[in-house]
Short mmCIF file of C-alpha atoms in Angstrom, two decimals:
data_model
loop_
_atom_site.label_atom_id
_atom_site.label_comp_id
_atom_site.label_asym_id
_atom_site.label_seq_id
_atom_site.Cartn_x
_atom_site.Cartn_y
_atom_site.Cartn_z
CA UNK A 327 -13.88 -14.81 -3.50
CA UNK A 328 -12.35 -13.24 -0.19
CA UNK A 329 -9.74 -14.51 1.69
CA UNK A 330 -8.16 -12.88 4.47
CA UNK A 331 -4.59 -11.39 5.47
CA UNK A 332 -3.95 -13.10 9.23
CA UNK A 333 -1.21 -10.76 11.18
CA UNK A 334 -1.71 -12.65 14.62
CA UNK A 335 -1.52 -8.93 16.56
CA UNK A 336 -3.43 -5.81 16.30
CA UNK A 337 -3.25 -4.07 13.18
CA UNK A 338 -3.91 -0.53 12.04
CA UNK A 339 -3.36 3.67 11.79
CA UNK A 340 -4.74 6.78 13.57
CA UNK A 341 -8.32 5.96 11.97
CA UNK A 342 -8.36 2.56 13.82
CA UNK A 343 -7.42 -1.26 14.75
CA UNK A 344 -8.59 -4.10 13.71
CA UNK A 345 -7.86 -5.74 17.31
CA UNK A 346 -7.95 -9.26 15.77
CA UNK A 347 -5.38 -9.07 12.91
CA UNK A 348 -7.38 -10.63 10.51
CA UNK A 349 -8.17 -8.40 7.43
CA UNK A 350 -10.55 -9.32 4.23
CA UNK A 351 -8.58 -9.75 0.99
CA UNK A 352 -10.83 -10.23 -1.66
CA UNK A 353 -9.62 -11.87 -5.00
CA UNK A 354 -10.90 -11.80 -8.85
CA UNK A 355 -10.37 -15.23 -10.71
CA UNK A 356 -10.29 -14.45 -14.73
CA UNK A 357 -10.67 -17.85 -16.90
CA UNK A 358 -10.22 -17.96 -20.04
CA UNK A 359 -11.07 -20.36 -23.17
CA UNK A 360 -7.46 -21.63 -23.57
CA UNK A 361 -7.55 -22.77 -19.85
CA UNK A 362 -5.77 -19.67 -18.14
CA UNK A 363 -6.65 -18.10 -15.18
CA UNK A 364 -5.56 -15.01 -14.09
CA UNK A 365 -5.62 -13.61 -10.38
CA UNK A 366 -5.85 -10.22 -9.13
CA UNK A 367 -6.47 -8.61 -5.55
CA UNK A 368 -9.31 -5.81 -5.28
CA UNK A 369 -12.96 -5.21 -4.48
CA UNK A 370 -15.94 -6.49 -6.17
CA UNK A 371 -18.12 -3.68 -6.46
CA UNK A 372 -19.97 -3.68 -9.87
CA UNK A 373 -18.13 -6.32 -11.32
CA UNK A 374 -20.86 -7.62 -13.38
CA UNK A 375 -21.10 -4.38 -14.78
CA UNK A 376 -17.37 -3.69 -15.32
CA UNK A 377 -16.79 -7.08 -16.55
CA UNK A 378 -19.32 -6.46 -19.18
CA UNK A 379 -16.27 -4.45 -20.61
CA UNK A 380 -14.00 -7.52 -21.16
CA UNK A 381 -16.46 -10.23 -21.87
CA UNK A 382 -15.59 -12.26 -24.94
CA UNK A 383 -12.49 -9.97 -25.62
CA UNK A 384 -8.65 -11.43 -26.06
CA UNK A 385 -7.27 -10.46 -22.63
CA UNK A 386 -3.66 -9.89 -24.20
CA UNK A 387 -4.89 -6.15 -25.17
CA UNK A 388 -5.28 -5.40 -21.89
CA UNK A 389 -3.74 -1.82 -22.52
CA UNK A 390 -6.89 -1.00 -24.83
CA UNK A 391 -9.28 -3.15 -22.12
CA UNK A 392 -8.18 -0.98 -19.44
CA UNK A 393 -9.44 1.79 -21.21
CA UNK A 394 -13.09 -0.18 -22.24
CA UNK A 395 -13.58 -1.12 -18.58
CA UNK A 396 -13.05 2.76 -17.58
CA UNK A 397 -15.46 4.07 -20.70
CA UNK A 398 -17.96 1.55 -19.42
CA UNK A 399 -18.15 3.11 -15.98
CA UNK A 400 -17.20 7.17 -16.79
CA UNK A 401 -21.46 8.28 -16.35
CA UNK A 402 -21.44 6.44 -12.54
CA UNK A 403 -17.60 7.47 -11.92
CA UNK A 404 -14.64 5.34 -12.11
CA UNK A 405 -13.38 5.89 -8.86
CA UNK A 406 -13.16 4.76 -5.41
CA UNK A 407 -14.05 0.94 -4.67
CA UNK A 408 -15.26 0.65 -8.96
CA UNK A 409 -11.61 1.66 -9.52
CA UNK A 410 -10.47 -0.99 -7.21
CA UNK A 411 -12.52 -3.67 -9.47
CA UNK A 412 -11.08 -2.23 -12.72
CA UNK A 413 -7.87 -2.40 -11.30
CA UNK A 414 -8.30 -6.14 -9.69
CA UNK A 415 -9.57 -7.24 -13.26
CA UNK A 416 -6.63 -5.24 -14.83
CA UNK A 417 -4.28 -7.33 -12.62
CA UNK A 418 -5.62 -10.27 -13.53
CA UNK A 419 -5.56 -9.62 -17.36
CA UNK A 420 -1.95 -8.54 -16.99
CA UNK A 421 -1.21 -12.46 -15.31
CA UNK A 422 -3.13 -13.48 -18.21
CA UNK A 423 -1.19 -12.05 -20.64
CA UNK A 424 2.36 -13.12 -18.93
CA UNK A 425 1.25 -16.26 -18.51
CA UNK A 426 0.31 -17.03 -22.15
CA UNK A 427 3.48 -15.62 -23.14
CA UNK A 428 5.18 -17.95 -20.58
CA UNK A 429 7.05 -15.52 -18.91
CA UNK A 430 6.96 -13.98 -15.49
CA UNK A 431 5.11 -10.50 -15.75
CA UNK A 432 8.37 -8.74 -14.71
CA UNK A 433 10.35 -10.20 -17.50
CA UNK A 434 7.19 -9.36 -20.24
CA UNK A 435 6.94 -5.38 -19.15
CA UNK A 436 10.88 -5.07 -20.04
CA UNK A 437 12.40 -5.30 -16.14
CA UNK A 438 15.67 -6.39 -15.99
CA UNK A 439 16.25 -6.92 -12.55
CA UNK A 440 14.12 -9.34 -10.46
CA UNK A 441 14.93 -7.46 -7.15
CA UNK A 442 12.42 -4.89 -5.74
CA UNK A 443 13.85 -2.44 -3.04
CA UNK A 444 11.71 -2.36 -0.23
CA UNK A 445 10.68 -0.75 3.26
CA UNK A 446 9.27 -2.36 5.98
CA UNK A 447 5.54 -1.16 7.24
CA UNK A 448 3.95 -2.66 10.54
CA UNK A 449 0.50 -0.98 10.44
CA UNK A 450 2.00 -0.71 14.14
CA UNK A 451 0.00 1.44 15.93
CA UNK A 452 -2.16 -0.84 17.68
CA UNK A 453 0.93 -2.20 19.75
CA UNK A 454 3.43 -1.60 22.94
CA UNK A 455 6.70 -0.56 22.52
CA UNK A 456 7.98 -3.80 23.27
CA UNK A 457 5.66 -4.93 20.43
CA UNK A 458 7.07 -2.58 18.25
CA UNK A 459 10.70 -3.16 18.97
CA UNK A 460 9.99 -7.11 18.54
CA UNK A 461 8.15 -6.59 14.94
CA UNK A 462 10.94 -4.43 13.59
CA UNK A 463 13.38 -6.77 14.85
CA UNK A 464 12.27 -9.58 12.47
CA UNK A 465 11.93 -7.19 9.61
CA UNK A 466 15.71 -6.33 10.29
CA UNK A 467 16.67 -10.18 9.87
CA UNK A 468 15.51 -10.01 6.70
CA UNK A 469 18.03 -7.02 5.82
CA UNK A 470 14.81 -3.91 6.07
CA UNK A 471 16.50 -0.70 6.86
CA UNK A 472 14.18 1.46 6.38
CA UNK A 473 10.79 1.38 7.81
CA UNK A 474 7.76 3.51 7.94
CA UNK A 475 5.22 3.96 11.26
CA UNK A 476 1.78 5.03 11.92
CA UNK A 477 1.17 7.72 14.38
CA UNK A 478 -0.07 11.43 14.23
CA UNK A 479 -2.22 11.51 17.53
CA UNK A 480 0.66 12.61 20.08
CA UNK A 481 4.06 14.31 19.10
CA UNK A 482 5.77 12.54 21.95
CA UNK A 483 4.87 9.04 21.19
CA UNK A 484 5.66 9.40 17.59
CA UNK A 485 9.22 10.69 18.98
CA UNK A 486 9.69 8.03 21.11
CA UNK A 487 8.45 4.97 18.85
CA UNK A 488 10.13 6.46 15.81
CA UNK A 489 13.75 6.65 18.12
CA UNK A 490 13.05 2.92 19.21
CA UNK A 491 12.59 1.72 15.44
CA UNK A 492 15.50 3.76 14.67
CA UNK A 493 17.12 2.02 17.39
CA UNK A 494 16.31 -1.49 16.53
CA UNK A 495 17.19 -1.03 12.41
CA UNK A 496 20.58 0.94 13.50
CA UNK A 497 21.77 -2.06 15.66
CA UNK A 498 20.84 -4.11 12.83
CA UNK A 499 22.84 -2.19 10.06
CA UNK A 500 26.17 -2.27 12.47
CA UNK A 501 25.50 1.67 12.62
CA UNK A 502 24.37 2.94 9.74
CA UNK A 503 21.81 5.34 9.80
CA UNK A 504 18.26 3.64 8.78
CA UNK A 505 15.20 5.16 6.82
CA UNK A 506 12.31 6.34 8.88
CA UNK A 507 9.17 7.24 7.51
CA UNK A 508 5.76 8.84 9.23
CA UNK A 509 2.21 7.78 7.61
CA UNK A 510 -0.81 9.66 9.56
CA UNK A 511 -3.63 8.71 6.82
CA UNK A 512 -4.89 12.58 6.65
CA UNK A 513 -5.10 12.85 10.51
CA UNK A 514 -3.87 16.82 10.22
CA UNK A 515 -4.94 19.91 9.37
CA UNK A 516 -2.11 21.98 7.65
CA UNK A 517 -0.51 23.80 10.78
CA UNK A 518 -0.91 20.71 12.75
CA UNK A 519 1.09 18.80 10.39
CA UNK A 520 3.66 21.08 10.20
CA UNK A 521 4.05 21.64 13.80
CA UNK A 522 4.22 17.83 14.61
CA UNK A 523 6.42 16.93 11.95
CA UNK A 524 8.49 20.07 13.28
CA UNK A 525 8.77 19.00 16.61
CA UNK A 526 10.35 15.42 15.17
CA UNK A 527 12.52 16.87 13.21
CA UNK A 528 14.15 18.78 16.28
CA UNK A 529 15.65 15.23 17.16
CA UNK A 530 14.62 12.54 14.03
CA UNK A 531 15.53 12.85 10.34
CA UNK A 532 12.39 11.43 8.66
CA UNK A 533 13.04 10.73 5.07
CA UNK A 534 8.87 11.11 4.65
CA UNK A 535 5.30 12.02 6.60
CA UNK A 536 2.46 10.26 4.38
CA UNK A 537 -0.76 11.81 4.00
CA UNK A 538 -0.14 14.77 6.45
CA UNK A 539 -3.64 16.17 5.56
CA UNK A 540 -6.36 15.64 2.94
CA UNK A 541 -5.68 13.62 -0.52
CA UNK A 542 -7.24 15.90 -2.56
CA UNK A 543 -5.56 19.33 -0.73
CA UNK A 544 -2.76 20.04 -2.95
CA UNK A 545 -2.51 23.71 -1.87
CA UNK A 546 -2.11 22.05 1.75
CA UNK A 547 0.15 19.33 1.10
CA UNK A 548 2.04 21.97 -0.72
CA UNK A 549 2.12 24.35 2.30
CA UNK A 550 3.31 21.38 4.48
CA UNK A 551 6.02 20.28 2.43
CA UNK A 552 7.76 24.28 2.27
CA UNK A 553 6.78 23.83 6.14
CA UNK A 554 9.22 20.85 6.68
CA UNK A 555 12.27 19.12 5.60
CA UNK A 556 10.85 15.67 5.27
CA UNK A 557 9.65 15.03 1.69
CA UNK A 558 5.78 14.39 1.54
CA UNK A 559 4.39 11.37 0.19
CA UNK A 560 0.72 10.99 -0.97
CA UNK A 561 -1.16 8.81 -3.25
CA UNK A 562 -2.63 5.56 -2.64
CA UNK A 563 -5.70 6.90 -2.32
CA UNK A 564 -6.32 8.76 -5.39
CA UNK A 565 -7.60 7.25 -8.49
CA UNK A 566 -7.19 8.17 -11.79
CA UNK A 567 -4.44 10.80 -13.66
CA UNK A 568 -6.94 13.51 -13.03
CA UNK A 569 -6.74 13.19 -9.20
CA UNK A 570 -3.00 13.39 -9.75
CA UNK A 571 -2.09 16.57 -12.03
CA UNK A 572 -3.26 18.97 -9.51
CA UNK A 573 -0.63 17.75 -6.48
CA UNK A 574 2.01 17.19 -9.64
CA UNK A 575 1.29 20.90 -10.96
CA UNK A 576 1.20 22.56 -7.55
CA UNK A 577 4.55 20.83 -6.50
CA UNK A 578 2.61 19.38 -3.84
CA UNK A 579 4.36 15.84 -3.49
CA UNK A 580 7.56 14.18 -3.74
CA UNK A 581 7.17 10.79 -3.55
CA UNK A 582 4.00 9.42 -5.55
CA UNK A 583 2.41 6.63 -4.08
CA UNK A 584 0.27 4.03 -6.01
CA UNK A 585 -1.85 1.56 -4.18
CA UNK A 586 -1.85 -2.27 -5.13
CA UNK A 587 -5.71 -2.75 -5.23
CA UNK A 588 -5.41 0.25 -8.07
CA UNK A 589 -3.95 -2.12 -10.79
CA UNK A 590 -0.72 -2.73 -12.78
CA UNK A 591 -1.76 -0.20 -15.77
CA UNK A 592 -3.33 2.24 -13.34
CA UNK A 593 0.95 2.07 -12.07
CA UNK A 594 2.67 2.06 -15.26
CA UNK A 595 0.47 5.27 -16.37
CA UNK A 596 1.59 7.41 -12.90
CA UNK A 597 4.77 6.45 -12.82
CA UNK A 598 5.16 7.73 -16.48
CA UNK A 599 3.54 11.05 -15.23
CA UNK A 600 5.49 11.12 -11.84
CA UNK A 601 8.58 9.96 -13.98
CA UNK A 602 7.61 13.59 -16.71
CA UNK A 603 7.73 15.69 -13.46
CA UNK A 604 11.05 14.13 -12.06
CA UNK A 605 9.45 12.21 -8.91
CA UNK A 606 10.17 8.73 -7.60
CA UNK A 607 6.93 6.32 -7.58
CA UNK A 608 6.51 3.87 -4.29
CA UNK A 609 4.02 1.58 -4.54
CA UNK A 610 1.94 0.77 -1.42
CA UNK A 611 0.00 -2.79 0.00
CA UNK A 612 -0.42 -5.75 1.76
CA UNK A 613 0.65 -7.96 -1.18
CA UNK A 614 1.87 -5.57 -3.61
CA UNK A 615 3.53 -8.51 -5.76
CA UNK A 616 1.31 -7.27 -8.88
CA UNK A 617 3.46 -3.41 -8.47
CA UNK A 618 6.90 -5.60 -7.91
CA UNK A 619 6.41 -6.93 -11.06
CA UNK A 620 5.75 -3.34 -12.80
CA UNK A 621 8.17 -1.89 -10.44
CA UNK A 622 11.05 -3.54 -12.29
CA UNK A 623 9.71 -2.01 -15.72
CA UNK A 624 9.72 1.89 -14.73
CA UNK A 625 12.96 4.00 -14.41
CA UNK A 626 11.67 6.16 -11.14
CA UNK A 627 10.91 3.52 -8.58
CA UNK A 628 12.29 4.01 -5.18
CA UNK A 629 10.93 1.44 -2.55
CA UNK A 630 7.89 -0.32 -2.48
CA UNK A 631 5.89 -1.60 1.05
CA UNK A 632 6.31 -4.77 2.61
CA UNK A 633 3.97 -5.30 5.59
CA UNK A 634 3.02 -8.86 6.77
CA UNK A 635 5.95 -10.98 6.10
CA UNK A 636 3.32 -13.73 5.02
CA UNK A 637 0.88 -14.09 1.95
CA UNK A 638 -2.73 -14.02 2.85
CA UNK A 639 -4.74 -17.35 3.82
CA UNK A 640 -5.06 -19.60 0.73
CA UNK A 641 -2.11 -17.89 -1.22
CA UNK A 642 1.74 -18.80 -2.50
CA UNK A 643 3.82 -16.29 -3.78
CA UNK A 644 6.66 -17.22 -5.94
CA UNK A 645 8.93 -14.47 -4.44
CA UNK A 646 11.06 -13.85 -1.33
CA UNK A 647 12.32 -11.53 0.62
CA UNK A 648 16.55 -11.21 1.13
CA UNK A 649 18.59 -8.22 2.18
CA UNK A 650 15.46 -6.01 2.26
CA UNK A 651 14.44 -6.98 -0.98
CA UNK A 652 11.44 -8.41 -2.77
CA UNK A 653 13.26 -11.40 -5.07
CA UNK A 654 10.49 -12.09 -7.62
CA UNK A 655 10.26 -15.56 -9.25
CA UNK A 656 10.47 -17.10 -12.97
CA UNK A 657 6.86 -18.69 -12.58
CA UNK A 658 4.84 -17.13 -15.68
CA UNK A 659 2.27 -14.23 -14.58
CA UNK A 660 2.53 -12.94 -11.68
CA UNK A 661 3.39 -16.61 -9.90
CA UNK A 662 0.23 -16.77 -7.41
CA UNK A 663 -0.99 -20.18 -6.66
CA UNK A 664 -4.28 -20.34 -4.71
CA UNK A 665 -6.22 -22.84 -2.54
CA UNK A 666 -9.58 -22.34 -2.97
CA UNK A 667 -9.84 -25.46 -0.45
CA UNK A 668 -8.36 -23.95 2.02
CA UNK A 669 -9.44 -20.59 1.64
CA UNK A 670 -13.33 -21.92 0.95
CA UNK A 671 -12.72 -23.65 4.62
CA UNK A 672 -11.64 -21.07 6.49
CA UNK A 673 -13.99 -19.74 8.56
CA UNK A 674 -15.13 -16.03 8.51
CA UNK A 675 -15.38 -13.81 11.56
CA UNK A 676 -17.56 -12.35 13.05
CA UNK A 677 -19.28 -8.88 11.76
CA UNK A 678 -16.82 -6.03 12.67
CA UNK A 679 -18.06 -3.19 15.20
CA UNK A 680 -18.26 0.09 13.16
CA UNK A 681 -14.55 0.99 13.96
CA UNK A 682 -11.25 0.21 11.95
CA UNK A 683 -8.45 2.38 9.69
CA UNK A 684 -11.33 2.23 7.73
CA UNK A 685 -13.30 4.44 8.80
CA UNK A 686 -12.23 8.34 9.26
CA UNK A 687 -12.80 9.48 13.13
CA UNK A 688 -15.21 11.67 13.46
CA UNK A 689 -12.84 14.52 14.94
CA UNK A 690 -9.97 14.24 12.89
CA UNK A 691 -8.14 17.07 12.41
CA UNK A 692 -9.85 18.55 14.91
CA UNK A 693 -8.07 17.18 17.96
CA UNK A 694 -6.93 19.85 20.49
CA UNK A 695 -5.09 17.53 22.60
CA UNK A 696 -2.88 14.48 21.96
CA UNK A 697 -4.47 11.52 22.20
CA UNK A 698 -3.23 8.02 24.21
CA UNK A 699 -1.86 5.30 21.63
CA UNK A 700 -3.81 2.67 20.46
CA UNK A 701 -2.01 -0.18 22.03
CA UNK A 702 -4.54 -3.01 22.60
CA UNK A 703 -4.79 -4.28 25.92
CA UNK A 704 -6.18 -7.81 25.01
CA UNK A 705 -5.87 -10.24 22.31
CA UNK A 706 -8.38 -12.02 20.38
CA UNK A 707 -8.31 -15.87 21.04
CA UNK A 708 -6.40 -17.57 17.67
#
């Protein structure tokens, strides 16, 4: 099923806005024999095939499953969205598992501490300054000092919305100096990114730029990071240990990302490798609670993404957010409840124009001029 992720304002990066807010979060429901059901977020792209993999089989060796589920795809590639699937159906096996054990999935991979350190993340570049300032305003009342913004498509408006953010989170923390953070989603060629970040750093101390150029360029992300004295983060995007050794090897990143939608074992296995090379691991999503969990497990994690202050359409979340941290809950699994009512009720959108952080401009990285911001004039009737 697919629910959605309602933000009430315009959300998304260089690539695009979704103008309306509302963005698809599709769900995997896992049922088992003995009456448990296990929930995990990611696509559905040849699930029947995938799930093939795990038919029949006790979902408490999910380690071993993992592995079945990527064997069962390794001819057609076990990337992109088909690693999204594997890693929805991995999530769900993992809530499985907790949950027959009675225990919250935190508690079951060996964390010890229930709190999850996090940053805040607007997807912010759809709005005004005002906006902005207003957003990161009621992330600081929940004790977020640090806090990472989209840009890359004019040096001076990333200078000036960074210093109002900065602004906002210093006020907030009685003076002390906040995190700020940088994510372009591979808007730059190498020189660009280092001239942009450059020109920031003349009057901003970024503690990151993510995804200053291409996922796969570790000889360019590499270049960039000797270019600047941010630290470059990269990640989400890439799918599999073998998309990873290359950055690792060419000391091309320094904080390694994992995305959500890429599954709990998919995390524990980089942050072992990051962990081997001496990195910090931040996990990245819209409802990352499946990486809290496994956050709490792994010696190397540094902050993980909190965007929308509120679970999608149809969800509870037995966690909360105090003194900019995630608190998870003792629920077993990963403590999801959903409403499939409410969630079978709602009703869908309209088809999308061809446009969204979705979909990678056509002249991206090949921009000789800045470009206006991507503030959105109107809003979409709620």
């Amino acid at each position: 099923m697919t629910t959605v992720q309602e933000w009430g304002r315009p959300v998304g990066d260089v690539n695009g806005v979704f103008a309306d807010g509302a963005v698809p979060v599709p769900l995997v429901l896992v049922d088992t024999d003995e009456g448990i059901t296990g929930v995990g977020l990611g696509p559905h792209v040849e699930i029947e095939s995938v799930f093939a993999a795990i038919e029949g089989e006790d979902p408490r060796g999910v380690t071993a499953l993992y592995d079945r589920m990527l064997r069962r795809t390794f001819k057609a590639g076990h990337a992109g969205a088909v690693f999204g699937t594997i890693g929805a159906l991995d999530t769900a096996l993992w809530d499985i598992k907790a949950q027959a054990a009675d225990e919250p999935l935190w508690r079951l991979l060996g964390g010890r501490d229930r709190g999850v350190p996090a940053y805040a993340s607007g997807l912010d570049i759809g709005l005004t300054d005002d906006e902005l300032a207003a957003v990161y305003q009621v992330y600081a009342q929940y004790g977020l000092r640090a806090a990472k913004i989209k840009g890359g498509l004019d040096i001076e408006s990333d200078r000036r919305r960074l210093t109002l953010v900065r602004d906002v989170l210093t006020e907030a923390g009685h003076g002390a100096r906040p995190g700020l953070m940088l994510d372009v989603n591979e808007a730059w060629t190498r020189k660009q990114a280092v001239r942009h970040v450059g020109e920031l750093e003349r009057t901003l101390d970024l503690t990151w730029i993510e995804e200053p150029v291409r996922r796969w360029d570790a000889e360019g992300l590499a270049t960039v990071g000797r270019g600047i004295r941010a630290s470059v983060a990269t990640g989400e995007n890439l799918t599999g240990l073998e998309q990873f050794r290359p950055l690792l090897a060419a000391g091309a990143v320094d904080i390694v990302q994992t995305a959500v939608v890429w599954g709990v074992s998919h995390f524990l296995r980089v942050s072992a490798l990051a962990h081997a090379h001496d990195l910090p691991v931040s996990p990245i999503g819209a409802t990352p609670v499946a990486l809290l969990h496994a956050a709490t497990s792994v010696p190397n994690h540094l902050a993980s993404e909190l965007q929308d202050l509120h679970p999608p359409l149809g969800l509870s979340l037995d966690l909360h957010v105090e003194d900019g941290t995630f608190v998870l809950g003792d629920s077993p699994g990963l403590g999801i409840t959903i409403d499939e009512q409410a969630i079978n009720a709602f009703r869908r959108p309209a088809a999308r124009a061809a446009e969204g952080p979705h979909i990678r401009p056509e002249h991206a990285g090949r921009r000789l001029l800045p470009v206006a911001n991507r503030s959105s004039p109107t809003r979409a009737p709620r």
